[in-house]
Amino acid sequence: MKYALVTGGSRGIGRAVCLRLAEMGYPMLINYHANAAAAELTKSLVEENGGRAELLPFNVADGKEADLRLTAWLENHPDDSVAVLVNNAGVSADSLMIFMQNGQWHSVVDTTLNGFFYVTRRLLKDMLTNRWGRIINVASLSGLKGLPGQVNYSAAKAALIGASKALAQEIGARNVTVNVVAPGFIATDMVKGLDEKTLKTMIPVGRFGKPEEVADLVGFLASEKAAYITGEVISINGGLF
Ligand code: NAP
């Protein structure tokens, strides 16, 4: 069977992407780090909609753990593979650079950039052998324009964009596409605590986006119809640049 794996599938955008890809017929692998209850809820929601899902918890920022967990899963599923990978796991740890601690830098870069590297490298071989795959990386408006207070986050997301463009050129000939979605403000736990009332006055469509709207875009990029799109960054931000 051909599975879809979503890192950070327990909450927010990742949960909506799990539901969307399950609707498209993919059995889901739901990765998360710490929040087992939220991951269980994503799994139940997928199943209530008639889909299939398994939980696959590991810390994407830990190369050894990611490799061990993915290898164990692949060994236990000799006839299955991961055909769609959504690198969505991410954290923010905002601070002006002058006050930024090493831990804030590393947690953000390790999760977004190293996480992409560890998980994608492990799953690439099957996609190349099967001559079909979809890799969709969740970056951010912050990685395109840079945002003050987010030097760590902007750096990690910009690097993810560069890595995606390079990888797309390495593997396009095998029908494996690599694309990036770059959301603006999306209503999830990550933006709780922000001043939504003030921020939405800056957004041309006048509101935060919904996780389901990002999931629809990811679903399209995962589909056969998107076969000729690769190395692309698609913004989904209500017109905010
Ligand atoms: P969220 O609601 O905070 O969810 C974050 C998800 O990432 C959770 O499932 C979390 O798992 C998982 N995660 C965090 N660190 C992880 C790790 N080391 N290993 C595995 N999983 C990990 O965030 P969100 O808003 O949905 O964000 C999803 C992605 O969109 C992120 O990459 C974020 O940077 C990006 N994004 C978000 C926005 C926005 O406005 N919300 C805008 C632009 C880009 P646990 O539940 O186990 O903690």
Short mmCIF file of C-alpha atoms and ligand atoms in Angstrom, two decimals:
data_model
loop_
_atom_site.label_atom_id
_atom_site.label_comp_id
_atom_site.label_asym_id
_atom_site.label_seq_id
_atom_site.Cartn_x
_atom_site.Cartn_y
_atom_site.Cartn_z
CA MET A 1 0.00 0.00 0.00
CA LYS A 2 1.08 3.55 -0.63
CA TYR A 3 0.95 5.64 2.54
CA ALA A 4 1.13 9.37 3.19
CA LEU A 5 3.21 10.57 6.14
CA VAL A 6 2.58 13.94 7.74
CA THR A 7 5.10 15.14 10.30
CA GLY A 8 3.44 17.12 13.06
CA GLY A 9 0.09 15.58 12.14
CA SER A 10 -1.34 15.82 15.64
CA ARG A 11 -2.56 19.40 15.50
CA GLY A 12 -3.21 22.48 13.39
CA ILE A 13 -2.24 22.41 9.73
CA GLY A 14 -0.86 18.86 10.03
CA ARG A 15 -4.16 17.50 11.31
CA ALA A 16 -6.09 19.14 8.46
CA VAL A 17 -3.58 17.73 5.95
CA CYS A 18 -4.03 14.23 7.41
CA LEU A 19 -7.79 14.51 6.93
CA ARG A 20 -7.41 15.80 3.37
CA LEU A 21 -4.94 13.13 2.24
CA ALA A 22 -7.05 10.40 3.89
CA GLU A 23 -10.04 11.72 1.90
CA MET A 24 -7.91 11.27 -1.23
CA GLY A 25 -7.58 7.60 -0.29
CA TYR A 26 -4.18 7.49 1.39
CA PRO A 27 -3.70 5.42 4.52
CA MET A 28 -2.13 7.93 6.89
CA LEU A 29 0.97 7.85 9.03
CA ILE A 30 0.54 10.52 11.66
CA ASN A 31 3.81 11.68 13.16
CA TYR A 32 3.94 13.85 16.28
CA HIS A 33 6.40 14.65 19.03
CA ALA A 34 4.76 14.89 22.43
CA ASN A 35 1.02 15.41 22.22
CA ALA A 36 -0.36 11.86 22.09
CA ALA A 37 -3.93 12.89 22.92
CA ALA A 38 -4.06 15.31 19.99
CA ALA A 39 -2.56 12.68 17.67
CA GLU A 40 -5.18 10.13 18.82
CA LEU A 41 -7.86 12.69 18.00
CA THR A 42 -6.47 13.18 14.48
CA LYS A 43 -6.49 9.40 14.03
CA SER A 44 -10.11 9.13 15.23
CA LEU A 45 -11.19 11.95 12.92
CA VAL A 46 -9.56 10.21 9.94
CA GLU A 47 -11.26 6.94 10.87
CA GLU A 48 -14.66 8.58 11.42
CA ASN A 49 -14.40 9.84 7.83
CA GLY A 50 -13.78 6.29 6.61
CA GLY A 51 -9.99 6.57 6.34
CA ARG A 52 -7.11 4.57 7.80
CA ALA A 53 -4.41 5.91 10.08
CA GLU A 54 -1.47 4.81 12.21
CA LEU A 55 0.46 6.88 14.73
CA LEU A 56 4.21 7.16 14.29
CA PRO A 57 5.62 9.36 17.06
CA PHE A 58 9.21 10.54 16.94
CA ASN A 59 11.18 13.74 17.25
CA VAL A 60 11.99 14.83 13.68
CA ALA A 61 14.91 16.90 15.01
CA ASP A 62 16.62 13.76 16.32
CA GLY A 63 18.25 12.07 13.34
CA LYS A 64 18.87 8.76 15.12
CA GLU A 65 15.35 8.47 16.47
CA ALA A 66 13.78 9.44 13.13
CA ASP A 67 15.88 6.86 11.29
CA LEU A 68 15.15 4.09 13.80
CA ARG A 69 11.40 4.69 13.83
CA LEU A 70 11.09 4.97 10.05
CA THR A 71 13.31 1.94 9.45
CA ALA A 72 11.29 -0.13 11.95
CA TRP A 73 8.04 0.89 10.26
CA LEU A 74 9.37 0.03 6.79
CA GLU A 75 10.68 -3.35 8.02
CA ASN A 76 7.27 -4.15 9.52
CA HIS A 77 5.57 -3.17 6.26
CA PRO A 78 7.62 -4.94 3.58
CA ASP A 79 4.91 -4.49 0.93
CA ASP A 80 4.16 -0.87 1.72
CA SER A 81 5.88 2.43 1.09
CA VAL A 82 5.46 6.12 1.75
CA ALA A 83 4.50 7.84 -1.50
CA VAL A 84 3.53 11.24 -0.10
CA LEU A 85 5.59 13.02 2.53
CA VAL A 86 4.49 16.30 4.08
CA ASN A 87 7.24 17.88 6.16
CA ASN A 88 5.02 20.01 8.35
CA ALA A 89 6.44 19.71 11.88
CA GLY A 90 7.61 23.08 13.09
CA VAL A 91 8.05 25.24 16.16
CA SER A 92 8.61 28.91 16.73
CA ALA A 93 10.69 30.51 19.49
CA ASP A 94 10.49 34.21 18.77
CA SER A 95 12.86 36.80 20.15
CA LEU A 96 14.83 39.75 18.88
CA MET A 97 18.18 38.42 17.75
CA ILE A 98 20.10 40.39 20.34
CA PHE A 99 18.28 38.45 23.08
CA MET A 100 18.05 35.10 21.26
CA GLN A 101 19.43 32.12 23.18
CA ASN A 102 21.26 29.20 21.56
CA GLY A 103 18.35 26.94 22.49
CA GLN A 104 15.86 29.14 20.63
CA TRP A 105 18.03 29.07 17.52
CA HIS A 106 18.64 25.33 17.60
CA SER A 107 15.10 24.19 18.44
CA VAL A 108 13.69 26.02 15.43
CA VAL A 109 16.44 25.17 12.93
CA ASP A 110 16.69 21.56 14.12
CA THR A 111 12.96 20.92 13.82
CA THR A 112 12.32 22.60 10.48
CA LEU A 113 15.53 22.06 8.57
CA ASN A 114 17.21 19.03 10.13
CA GLY A 115 13.79 17.38 10.49
CA PHE A 116 13.19 17.79 6.76
CA PHE A 117 16.63 16.29 6.04
CA TYR A 118 16.39 13.26 8.32
CA VAL A 119 12.86 12.23 7.37
CA THR A 120 13.12 12.92 3.64
CA ARG A 121 16.49 11.20 3.20
CA ARG A 122 15.14 8.03 4.80
CA LEU A 123 12.06 7.91 2.58
CA LEU A 124 13.58 9.02 -0.73
CA LYS A 125 14.88 5.63 -1.81
CA ASP A 126 11.45 4.01 -2.09
CA MET A 127 10.05 7.00 -3.99
CA LEU A 128 12.94 6.86 -6.47
CA THR A 129 12.65 3.08 -6.85
CA ASN A 130 8.89 3.32 -7.36
CA ARG A 131 9.37 6.23 -9.75
CA TRP A 132 6.63 8.23 -8.09
CA GLY A 133 6.50 10.46 -5.06
CA ARG A 134 5.31 13.74 -3.64
CA ILE A 135 7.25 15.77 -1.11
CA ILE A 136 5.55 18.88 0.22
CA ASN A 137 7.37 21.09 2.68
CA VAL A 138 5.60 23.62 4.87
CA ALA A 139 7.64 26.83 5.02
CA SER A 140 6.23 30.28 5.79
CA LEU A 141 5.86 33.85 4.60
CA SER A 142 8.57 34.46 7.21
CA GLY A 143 11.01 32.41 5.11
CA LEU A 144 10.28 34.50 2.02
CA LYS A 145 10.40 38.04 3.37
CA GLY A 146 12.00 37.65 6.81
CA LEU A 147 10.15 38.84 9.88
CA PRO A 148 11.64 40.77 12.78
CA GLY A 149 11.69 38.71 15.97
CA GLN A 150 12.00 35.54 13.89
CA VAL A 151 15.60 35.43 12.69
CA ASN A 152 15.73 31.74 13.66
CA TYR A 153 12.37 30.88 12.06
CA SER A 154 12.97 32.95 8.91
CA ALA A 155 16.40 31.34 8.49
CA ALA A 156 15.04 27.81 8.91
CA LYS A 157 12.13 28.33 6.52
CA ALA A 158 14.30 30.08 3.89
CA ALA A 159 16.77 27.20 4.09
CA LEU A 160 13.92 24.73 3.66
CA ILE A 161 12.92 26.56 0.48
CA GLY A 162 16.47 26.39 -0.88
CA ALA A 163 16.77 22.70 -0.02
CA SER A 164 13.43 21.96 -1.70
CA LYS A 165 14.47 23.69 -4.93
CA ALA A 166 17.76 21.77 -5.02
CA LEU A 167 16.16 18.42 -4.26
CA ALA A 168 13.46 18.99 -6.88
CA GLN A 169 16.19 19.18 -9.52
CA GLU A 170 17.90 16.03 -8.26
CA ILE A 171 14.83 13.80 -8.47
CA GLY A 172 12.41 15.28 -11.01
CA ALA A 173 13.33 12.68 -13.62
CA ARG A 174 11.90 9.97 -11.34
CA ASN A 175 8.46 11.62 -11.11
CA VAL A 176 9.12 12.69 -7.57
CA THR A 177 8.10 16.30 -7.09
CA VAL A 178 9.20 18.60 -4.28
CA ASN A 179 7.18 21.71 -3.54
CA VAL A 180 6.79 24.21 -0.75
CA VAL A 181 3.72 25.86 0.67
CA ALA A 182 4.32 29.17 2.40
CA PRO A 183 1.42 30.09 4.67
CA GLY A 184 0.82 33.50 6.20
CA PHE A 185 -1.18 33.63 9.44
CA ILE A 186 -3.19 30.44 9.89
CA ALA A 187 -5.46 29.94 12.91
CA THR A 188 -3.67 27.23 14.92
CA ASP A 189 -2.01 26.86 18.33
CA MET A 190 1.13 28.43 16.85
CA VAL A 191 -0.48 31.86 16.50
CA LYS A 192 -2.46 31.75 19.74
CA GLY A 193 -1.46 34.77 21.77
CA LEU A 194 -0.87 36.98 18.73
CA ASP A 195 -3.00 40.10 18.40
CA GLU A 196 -5.33 38.75 15.71
CA LYS A 197 -7.53 41.86 15.65
CA THR A 198 -4.62 44.16 14.74
CA LEU A 199 -2.84 41.68 12.49
CA LYS A 200 -5.87 40.98 10.33
CA THR A 201 -6.14 44.66 9.40
CA MET A 202 -2.85 44.12 7.52
CA ILE A 203 -4.16 41.10 5.58
CA PRO A 204 -5.91 42.03 2.30
CA VAL A 205 -8.61 39.35 2.70
CA GLY A 206 -9.13 40.54 6.27
CA ARG A 207 -8.76 37.31 8.24
CA PHE A 208 -6.41 34.53 9.30
CA GLY A 209 -6.40 31.47 7.06
CA LYS A 210 -7.87 28.12 8.04
CA PRO A 211 -5.79 24.94 8.33
CA GLU A 212 -8.21 23.30 5.87
CA GLU A 213 -7.34 25.90 3.22
CA VAL A 214 -3.65 24.98 3.49
CA ALA A 215 -4.63 21.30 3.44
CA ASP A 216 -6.50 21.73 0.16
CA LEU A 217 -3.38 23.22 -1.43
CA VAL A 218 -1.23 20.40 -0.08
CA GLY A 219 -3.79 17.91 -1.37
CA PHE A 220 -3.56 19.39 -4.85
CA LEU A 221 0.25 19.27 -4.82
CA ALA A 222 0.04 15.63 -3.73
CA SER A 223 -2.31 14.76 -6.58
CA GLU A 224 -1.58 13.44 -10.05
CA LYS A 225 -2.80 16.77 -11.45
CA ALA A 226 0.23 18.53 -9.98
CA ALA A 227 2.74 16.27 -11.76
CA TYR A 228 4.31 19.17 -13.69
CA ILE A 229 4.79 21.45 -10.69
CA THR A 230 8.10 20.99 -8.91
CA GLY A 231 10.63 23.17 -7.12
CA GLU A 232 7.84 25.70 -6.61
CA VAL A 233 6.89 27.81 -3.60
CA ILE A 234 3.19 28.58 -3.34
CA SER A 235 2.11 31.29 -0.94
CA ILE A 236 -1.18 30.98 0.89
CA ASN A 237 -1.46 34.13 2.90
CA GLY A 238 -4.61 36.10 2.02
CA GLY A 239 -2.54 38.56 0.01
CA LEU A 240 -0.16 39.49 2.85
CA PHE A 241 3.42 39.98 1.67
P1 NAP B 1 1.02 23.76 15.68
O1 NAP B 1 -0.47 23.79 15.75
O2 NAP B 1 1.83 24.35 16.77
O3 NAP B 1 1.45 22.23 15.45
C1 NAP B 1 2.80 21.89 15.36
C2 NAP B 1 2.92 20.43 15.03
O4 NAP B 1 4.29 20.09 14.87
C3 NAP B 1 2.38 19.54 16.13
O5 NAP B 1 1.76 18.42 15.53
C4 NAP B 1 3.65 19.12 16.87
O6 NAP B 1 3.54 17.87 17.55
C5 NAP B 1 4.60 19.00 15.72
N1 NAP B 1 6.00 19.06 16.12
C6 NAP B 1 6.65 20.11 16.68
N2 NAP B 1 7.94 19.77 16.91
C7 NAP B 1 8.10 18.49 16.48
C8 NAP B 1 9.18 17.57 16.46
N3 NAP B 1 10.39 17.93 16.93
N4 NAP B 1 8.97 16.33 15.96
C9 NAP B 1 7.75 15.97 15.48
N5 NAP B 1 6.69 16.79 15.48
C10 NAP B 1 6.86 18.03 15.98
O7 NAP B 1 1.55 24.46 14.35
P2 NAP B 1 0.87 24.78 12.94
O8 NAP B 1 0.48 26.19 12.96
O9 NAP B 1 -0.09 23.73 12.56
O10 NAP B 1 2.19 24.69 12.04
C11 NAP B 1 2.43 23.63 11.13
C12 NAP B 1 3.53 24.09 10.19
O11 NAP B 1 3.09 25.26 9.50
C13 NAP B 1 4.82 24.49 10.89
O12 NAP B 1 5.93 24.09 10.12
C14 NAP B 1 4.76 25.99 10.94
O13 NAP B 1 6.04 26.57 11.02
C15 NAP B 1 4.06 26.28 9.64
N6 NAP B 1 3.40 27.58 9.56
C16 NAP B 1 2.39 27.90 10.40
C17 NAP B 1 1.78 29.15 10.29
C18 NAP B 1 0.63 29.59 11.17
O14 NAP B 1 0.27 30.76 11.09
N7 NAP B 1 0.03 28.72 11.94
C19 NAP B 1 2.24 30.06 9.34
C20 NAP B 1 3.30 29.69 8.50
C21 NAP B 1 3.85 28.44 8.62
P3 NAP B 1 2.97 17.77 19.08
O15 NAP B 1 1.49 17.96 18.99
O16 NAP B 1 3.36 16.40 19.53
O17 NAP B 1 3.63 18.87 19.85
#
